[in-house]
mmCIF file with all atom_site columns, C-alpha atoms in Angstrom:
data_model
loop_
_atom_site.group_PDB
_atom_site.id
_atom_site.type_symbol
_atom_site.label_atom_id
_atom_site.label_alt_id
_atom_site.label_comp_id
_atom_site.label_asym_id
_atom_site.label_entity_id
_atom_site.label_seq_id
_atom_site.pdbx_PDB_ins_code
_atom_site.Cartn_x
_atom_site.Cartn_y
_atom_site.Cartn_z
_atom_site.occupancy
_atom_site.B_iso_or_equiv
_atom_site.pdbx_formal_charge
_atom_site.auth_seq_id
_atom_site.auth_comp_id
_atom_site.auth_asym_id
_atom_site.auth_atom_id
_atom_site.pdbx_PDB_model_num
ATOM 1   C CA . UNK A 1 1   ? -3.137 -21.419 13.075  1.00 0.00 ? 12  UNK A CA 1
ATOM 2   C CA . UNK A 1 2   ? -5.160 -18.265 11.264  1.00 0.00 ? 13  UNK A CA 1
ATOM 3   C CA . UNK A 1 3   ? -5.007 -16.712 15.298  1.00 0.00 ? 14  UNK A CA 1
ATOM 4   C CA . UNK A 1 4   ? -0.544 -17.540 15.652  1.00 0.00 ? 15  UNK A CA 1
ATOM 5   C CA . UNK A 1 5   ? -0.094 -16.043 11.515  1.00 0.00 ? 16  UNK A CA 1
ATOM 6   C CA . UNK A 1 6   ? -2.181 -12.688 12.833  1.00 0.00 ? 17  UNK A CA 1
ATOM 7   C CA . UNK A 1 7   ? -0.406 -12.660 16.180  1.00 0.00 ? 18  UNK A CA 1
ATOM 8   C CA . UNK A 1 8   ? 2.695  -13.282 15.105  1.00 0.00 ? 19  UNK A CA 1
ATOM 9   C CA . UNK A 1 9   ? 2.404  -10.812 12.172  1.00 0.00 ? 20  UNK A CA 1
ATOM 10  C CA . UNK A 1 10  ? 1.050  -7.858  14.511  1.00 0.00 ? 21  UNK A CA 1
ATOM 11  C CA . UNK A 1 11  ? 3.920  -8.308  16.764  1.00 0.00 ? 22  UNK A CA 1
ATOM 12  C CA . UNK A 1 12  ? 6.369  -7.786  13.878  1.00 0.00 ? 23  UNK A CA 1
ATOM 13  C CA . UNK A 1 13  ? 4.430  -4.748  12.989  1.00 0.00 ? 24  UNK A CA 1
ATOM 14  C CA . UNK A 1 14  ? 4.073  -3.303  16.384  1.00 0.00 ? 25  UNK A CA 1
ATOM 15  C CA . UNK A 1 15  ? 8.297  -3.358  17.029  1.00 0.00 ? 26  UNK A CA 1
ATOM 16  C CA . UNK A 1 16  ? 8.609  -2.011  12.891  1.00 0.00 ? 27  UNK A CA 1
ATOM 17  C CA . UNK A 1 17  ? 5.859  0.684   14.098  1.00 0.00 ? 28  UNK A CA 1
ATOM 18  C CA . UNK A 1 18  ? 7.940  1.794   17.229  1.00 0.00 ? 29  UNK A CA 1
ATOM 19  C CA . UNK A 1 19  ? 11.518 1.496   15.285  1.00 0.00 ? 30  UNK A CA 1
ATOM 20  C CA . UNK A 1 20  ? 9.862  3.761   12.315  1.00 0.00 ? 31  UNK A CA 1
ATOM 21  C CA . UNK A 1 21  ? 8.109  5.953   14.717  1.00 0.00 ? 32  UNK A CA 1
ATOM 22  C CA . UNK A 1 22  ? 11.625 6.692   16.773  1.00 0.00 ? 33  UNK A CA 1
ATOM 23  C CA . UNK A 1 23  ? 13.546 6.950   13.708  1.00 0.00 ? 34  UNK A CA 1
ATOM 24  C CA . UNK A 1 24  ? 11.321 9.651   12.126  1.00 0.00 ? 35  UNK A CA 1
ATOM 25  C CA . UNK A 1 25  ? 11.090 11.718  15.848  1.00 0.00 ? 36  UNK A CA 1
ATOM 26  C CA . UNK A 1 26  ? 14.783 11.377  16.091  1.00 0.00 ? 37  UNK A CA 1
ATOM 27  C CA . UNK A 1 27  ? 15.186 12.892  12.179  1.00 0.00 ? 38  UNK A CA 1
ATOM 28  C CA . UNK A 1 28  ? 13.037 15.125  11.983  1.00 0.00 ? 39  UNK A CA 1
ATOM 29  C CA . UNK A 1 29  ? 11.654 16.209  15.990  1.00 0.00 ? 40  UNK A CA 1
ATOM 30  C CA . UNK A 1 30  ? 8.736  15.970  17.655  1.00 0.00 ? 41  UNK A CA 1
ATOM 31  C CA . UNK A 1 31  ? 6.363  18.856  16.756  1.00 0.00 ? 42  UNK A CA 1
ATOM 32  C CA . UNK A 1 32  ? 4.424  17.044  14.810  1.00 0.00 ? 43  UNK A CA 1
ATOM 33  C CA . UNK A 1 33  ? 3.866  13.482  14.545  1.00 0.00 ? 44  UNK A CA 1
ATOM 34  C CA . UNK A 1 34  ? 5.578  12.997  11.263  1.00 0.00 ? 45  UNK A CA 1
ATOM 35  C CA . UNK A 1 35  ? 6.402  8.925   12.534  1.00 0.00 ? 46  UNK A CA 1
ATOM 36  C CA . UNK A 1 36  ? 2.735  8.169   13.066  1.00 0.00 ? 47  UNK A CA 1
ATOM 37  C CA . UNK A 1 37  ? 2.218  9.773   9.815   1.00 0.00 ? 48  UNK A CA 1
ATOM 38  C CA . UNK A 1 38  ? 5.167  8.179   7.748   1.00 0.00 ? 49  UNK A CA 1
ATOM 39  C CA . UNK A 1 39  ? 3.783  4.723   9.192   1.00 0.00 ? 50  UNK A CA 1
ATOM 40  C CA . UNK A 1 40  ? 0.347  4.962   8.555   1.00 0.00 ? 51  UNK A CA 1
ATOM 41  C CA . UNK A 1 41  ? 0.744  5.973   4.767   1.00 0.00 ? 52  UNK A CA 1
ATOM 42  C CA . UNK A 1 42  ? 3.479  2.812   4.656   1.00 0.00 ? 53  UNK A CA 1
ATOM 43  C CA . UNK A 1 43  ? 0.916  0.567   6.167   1.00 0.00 ? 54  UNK A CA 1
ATOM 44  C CA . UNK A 1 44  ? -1.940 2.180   3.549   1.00 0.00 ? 55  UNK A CA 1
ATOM 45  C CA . UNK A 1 45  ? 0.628  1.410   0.517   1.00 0.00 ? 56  UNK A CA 1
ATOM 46  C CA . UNK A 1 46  ? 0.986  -2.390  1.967   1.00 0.00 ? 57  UNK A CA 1
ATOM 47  C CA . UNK A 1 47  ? -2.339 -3.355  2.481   1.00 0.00 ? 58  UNK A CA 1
ATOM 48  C CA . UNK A 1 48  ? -3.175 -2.197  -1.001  1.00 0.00 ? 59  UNK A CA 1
ATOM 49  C CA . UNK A 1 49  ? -0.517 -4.006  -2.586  1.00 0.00 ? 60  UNK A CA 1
ATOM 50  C CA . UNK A 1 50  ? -1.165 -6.728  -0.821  1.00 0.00 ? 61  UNK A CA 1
ATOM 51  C CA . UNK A 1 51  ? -4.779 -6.697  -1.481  1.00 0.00 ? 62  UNK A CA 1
ATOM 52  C CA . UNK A 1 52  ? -3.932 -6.724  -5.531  1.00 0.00 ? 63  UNK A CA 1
ATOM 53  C CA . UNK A 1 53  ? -2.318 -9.780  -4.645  1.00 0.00 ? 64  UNK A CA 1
ATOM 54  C CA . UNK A 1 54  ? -6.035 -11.143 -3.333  1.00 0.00 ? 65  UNK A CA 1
ATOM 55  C CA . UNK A 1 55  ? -7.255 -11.043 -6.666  1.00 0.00 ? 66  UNK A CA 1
ATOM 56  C CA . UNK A 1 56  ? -7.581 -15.250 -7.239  1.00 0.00 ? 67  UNK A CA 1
ATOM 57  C CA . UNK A 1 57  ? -7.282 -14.765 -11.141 1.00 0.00 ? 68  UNK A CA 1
ATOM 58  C CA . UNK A 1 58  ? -3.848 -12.724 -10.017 1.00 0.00 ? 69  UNK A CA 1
ATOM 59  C CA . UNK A 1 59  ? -0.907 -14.410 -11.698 1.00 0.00 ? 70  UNK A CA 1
ATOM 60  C CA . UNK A 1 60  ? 1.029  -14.062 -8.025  1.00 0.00 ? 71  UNK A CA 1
ATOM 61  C CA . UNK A 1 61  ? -2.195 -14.664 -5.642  1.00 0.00 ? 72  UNK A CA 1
ATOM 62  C CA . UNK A 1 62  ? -1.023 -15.173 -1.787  1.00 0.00 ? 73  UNK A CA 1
ATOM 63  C CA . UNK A 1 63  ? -2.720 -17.822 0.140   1.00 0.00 ? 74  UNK A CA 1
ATOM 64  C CA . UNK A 1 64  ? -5.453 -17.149 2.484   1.00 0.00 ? 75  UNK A CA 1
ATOM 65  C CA . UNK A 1 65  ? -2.593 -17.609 5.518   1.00 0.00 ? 76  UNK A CA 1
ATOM 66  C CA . UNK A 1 66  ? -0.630 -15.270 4.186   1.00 0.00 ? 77  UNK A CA 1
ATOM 67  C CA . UNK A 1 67  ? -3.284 -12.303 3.553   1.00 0.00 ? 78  UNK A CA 1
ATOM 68  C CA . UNK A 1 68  ? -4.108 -12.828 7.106   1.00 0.00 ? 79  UNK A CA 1
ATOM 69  C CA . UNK A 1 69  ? -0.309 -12.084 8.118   1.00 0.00 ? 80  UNK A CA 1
ATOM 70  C CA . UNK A 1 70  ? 0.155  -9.139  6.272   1.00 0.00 ? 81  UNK A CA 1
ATOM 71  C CA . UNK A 1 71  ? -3.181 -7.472  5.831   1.00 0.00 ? 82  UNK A CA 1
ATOM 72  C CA . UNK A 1 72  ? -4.653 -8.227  9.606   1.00 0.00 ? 83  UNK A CA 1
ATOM 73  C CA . UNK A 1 73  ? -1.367 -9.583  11.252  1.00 0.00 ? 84  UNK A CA 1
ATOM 74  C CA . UNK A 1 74  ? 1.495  -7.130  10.056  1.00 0.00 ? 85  UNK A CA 1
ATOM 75  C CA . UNK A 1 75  ? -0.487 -3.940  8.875   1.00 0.00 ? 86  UNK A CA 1
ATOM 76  C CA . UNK A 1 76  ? -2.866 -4.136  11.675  1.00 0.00 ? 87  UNK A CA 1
ATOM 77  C CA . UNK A 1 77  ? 0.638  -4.025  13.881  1.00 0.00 ? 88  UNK A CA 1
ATOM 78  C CA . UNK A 1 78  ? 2.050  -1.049  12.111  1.00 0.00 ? 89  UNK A CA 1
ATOM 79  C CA . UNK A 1 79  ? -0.558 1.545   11.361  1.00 0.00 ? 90  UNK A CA 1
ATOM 80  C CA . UNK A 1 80  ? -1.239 3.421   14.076  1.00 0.00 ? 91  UNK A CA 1
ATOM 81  C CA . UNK A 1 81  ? -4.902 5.226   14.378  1.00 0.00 ? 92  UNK A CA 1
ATOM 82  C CA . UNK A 1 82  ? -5.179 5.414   17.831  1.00 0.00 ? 93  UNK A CA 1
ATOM 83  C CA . UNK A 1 83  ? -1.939 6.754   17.790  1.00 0.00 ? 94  UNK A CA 1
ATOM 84  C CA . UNK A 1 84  ? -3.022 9.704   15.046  1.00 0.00 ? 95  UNK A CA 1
ATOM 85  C CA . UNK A 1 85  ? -5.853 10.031  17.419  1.00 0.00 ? 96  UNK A CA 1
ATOM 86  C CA . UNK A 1 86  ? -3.903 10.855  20.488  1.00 0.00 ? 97  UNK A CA 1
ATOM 87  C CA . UNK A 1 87  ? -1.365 12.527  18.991  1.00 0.00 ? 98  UNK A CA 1
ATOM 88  C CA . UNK A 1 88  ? -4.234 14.935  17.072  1.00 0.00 ? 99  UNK A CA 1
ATOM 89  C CA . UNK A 1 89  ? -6.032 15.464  20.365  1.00 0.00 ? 100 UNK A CA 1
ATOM 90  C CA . UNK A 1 90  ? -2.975 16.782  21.923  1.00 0.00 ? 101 UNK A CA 1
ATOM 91  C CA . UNK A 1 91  ? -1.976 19.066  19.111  1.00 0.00 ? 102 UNK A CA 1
ATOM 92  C CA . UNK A 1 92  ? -6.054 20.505  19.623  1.00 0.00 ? 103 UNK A CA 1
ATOM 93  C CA . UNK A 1 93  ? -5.226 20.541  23.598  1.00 0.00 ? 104 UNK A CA 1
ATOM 94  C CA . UNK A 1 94  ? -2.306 22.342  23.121  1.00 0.00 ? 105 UNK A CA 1
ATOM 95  C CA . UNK A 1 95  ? -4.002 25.089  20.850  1.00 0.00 ? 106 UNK A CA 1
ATOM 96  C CA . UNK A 1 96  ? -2.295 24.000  17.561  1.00 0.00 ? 107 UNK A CA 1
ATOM 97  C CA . UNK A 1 97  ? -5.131 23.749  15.607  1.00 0.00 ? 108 UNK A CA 1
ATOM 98  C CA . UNK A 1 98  ? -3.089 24.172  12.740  1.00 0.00 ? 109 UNK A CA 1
ATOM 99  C CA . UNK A 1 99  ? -0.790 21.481  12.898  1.00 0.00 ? 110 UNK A CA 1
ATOM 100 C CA . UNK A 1 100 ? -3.908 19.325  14.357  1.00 0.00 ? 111 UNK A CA 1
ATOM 101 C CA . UNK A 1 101 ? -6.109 20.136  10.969  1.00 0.00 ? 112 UNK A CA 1
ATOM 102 C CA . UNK A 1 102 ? -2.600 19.648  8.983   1.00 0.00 ? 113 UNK A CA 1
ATOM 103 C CA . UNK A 1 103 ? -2.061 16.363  10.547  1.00 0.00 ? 114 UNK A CA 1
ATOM 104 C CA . UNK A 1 104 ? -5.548 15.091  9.766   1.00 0.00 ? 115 UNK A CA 1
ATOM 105 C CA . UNK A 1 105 ? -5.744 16.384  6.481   1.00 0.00 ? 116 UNK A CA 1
ATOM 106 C CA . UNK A 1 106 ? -2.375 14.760  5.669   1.00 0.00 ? 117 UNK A CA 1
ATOM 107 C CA . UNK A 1 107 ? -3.233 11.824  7.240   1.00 0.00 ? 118 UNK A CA 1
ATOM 108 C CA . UNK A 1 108 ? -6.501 10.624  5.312   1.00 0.00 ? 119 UNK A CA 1
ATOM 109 C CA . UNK A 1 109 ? -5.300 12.455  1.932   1.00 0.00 ? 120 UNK A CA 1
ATOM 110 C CA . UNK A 1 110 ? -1.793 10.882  2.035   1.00 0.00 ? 121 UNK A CA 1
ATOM 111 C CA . UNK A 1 111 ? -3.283 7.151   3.359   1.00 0.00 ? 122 UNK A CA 1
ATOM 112 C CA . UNK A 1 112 ? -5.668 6.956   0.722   1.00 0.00 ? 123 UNK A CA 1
ATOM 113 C CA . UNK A 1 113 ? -3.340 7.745   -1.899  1.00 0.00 ? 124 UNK A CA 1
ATOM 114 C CA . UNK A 1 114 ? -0.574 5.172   -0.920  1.00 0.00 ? 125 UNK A CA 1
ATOM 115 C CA . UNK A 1 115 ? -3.803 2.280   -0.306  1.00 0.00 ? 126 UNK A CA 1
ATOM 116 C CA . UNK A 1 116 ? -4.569 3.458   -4.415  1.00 0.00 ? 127 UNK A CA 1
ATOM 117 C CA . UNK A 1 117 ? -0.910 3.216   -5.566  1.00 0.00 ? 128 UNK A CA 1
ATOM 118 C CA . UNK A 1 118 ? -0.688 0.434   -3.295  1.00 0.00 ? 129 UNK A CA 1
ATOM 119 C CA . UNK A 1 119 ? -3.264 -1.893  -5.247  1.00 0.00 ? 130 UNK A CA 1
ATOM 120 C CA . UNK A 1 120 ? -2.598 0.118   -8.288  1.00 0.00 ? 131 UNK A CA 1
ATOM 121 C CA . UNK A 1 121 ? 0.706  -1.455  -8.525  1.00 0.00 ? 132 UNK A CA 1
ATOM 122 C CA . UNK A 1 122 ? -0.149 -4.591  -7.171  1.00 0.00 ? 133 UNK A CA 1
ATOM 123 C CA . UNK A 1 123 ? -2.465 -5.181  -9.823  1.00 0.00 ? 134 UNK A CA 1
ATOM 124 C CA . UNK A 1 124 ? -0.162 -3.847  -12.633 1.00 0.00 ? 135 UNK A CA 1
ATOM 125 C CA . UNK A 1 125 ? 2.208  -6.425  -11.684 1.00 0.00 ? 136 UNK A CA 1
ATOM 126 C CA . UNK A 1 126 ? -0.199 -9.515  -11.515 1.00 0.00 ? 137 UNK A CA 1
ATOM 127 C CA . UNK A 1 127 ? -2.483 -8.923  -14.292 1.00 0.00 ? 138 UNK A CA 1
#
């Protein structure tokens, strides 16, 4: 069952990951991965919310089952480091080091944040 819930769950994320991912390339272009970026910091906000909601003395605590959809299953599905890593690489290849120190820097600064507000919130709400 814990294998379907994560299976199932990363599937989900994968086809939100390439509909958010499109979405953002069709808004806003393609010089930088903005997509990969926008998902990644979603995904960071998630999993810290949902990890709040891990907390058993939580007054809303999600089963076991359900951590494993959204936290391993779903996130795991979305966020996209291999992605950042490829799509970094080529911004190095193609001599914009710029953009490819911009995209890192963004990256861990802006993922970190959201996985703080994330559980910030989360436990705010079941305290």
């Amino acid at each position: 069952m814990e294998l379907l819930l994560v299976a199932v769950g990363g599937a989900l994320g994968s086809v939100a990951r390439y509909g958010c991912s499109g979405l953002a390339a069709r808004w806003v272009g393609e010089s930088f991965p903005f997509g990969t970026l926008a998902v990644n910091v979603l995904g960071s906000f998630v999993i810290g919310l949902v990890a709040a909601f891990a907390i058993p003395e939580g007054r809303l605590f999600l089963s076991a089952n359900t951590r494993l959809f959204l936290m391993f299953g779903l996130c795991g599905g979305f966020t996209t480091f291999s992605s950042f890593s490829l799509q970094t690489l080529n911004l190095v290849r193609d001599g914009e080091w710029l953009w490819a120190g911009a995209n890192i820097t963004a990256s861990v600064v802006l993922c970190l944040a959201a996985t703080w507000i994330g559980l910030a919130a989360g436990l705010a709400v079941n305290r």
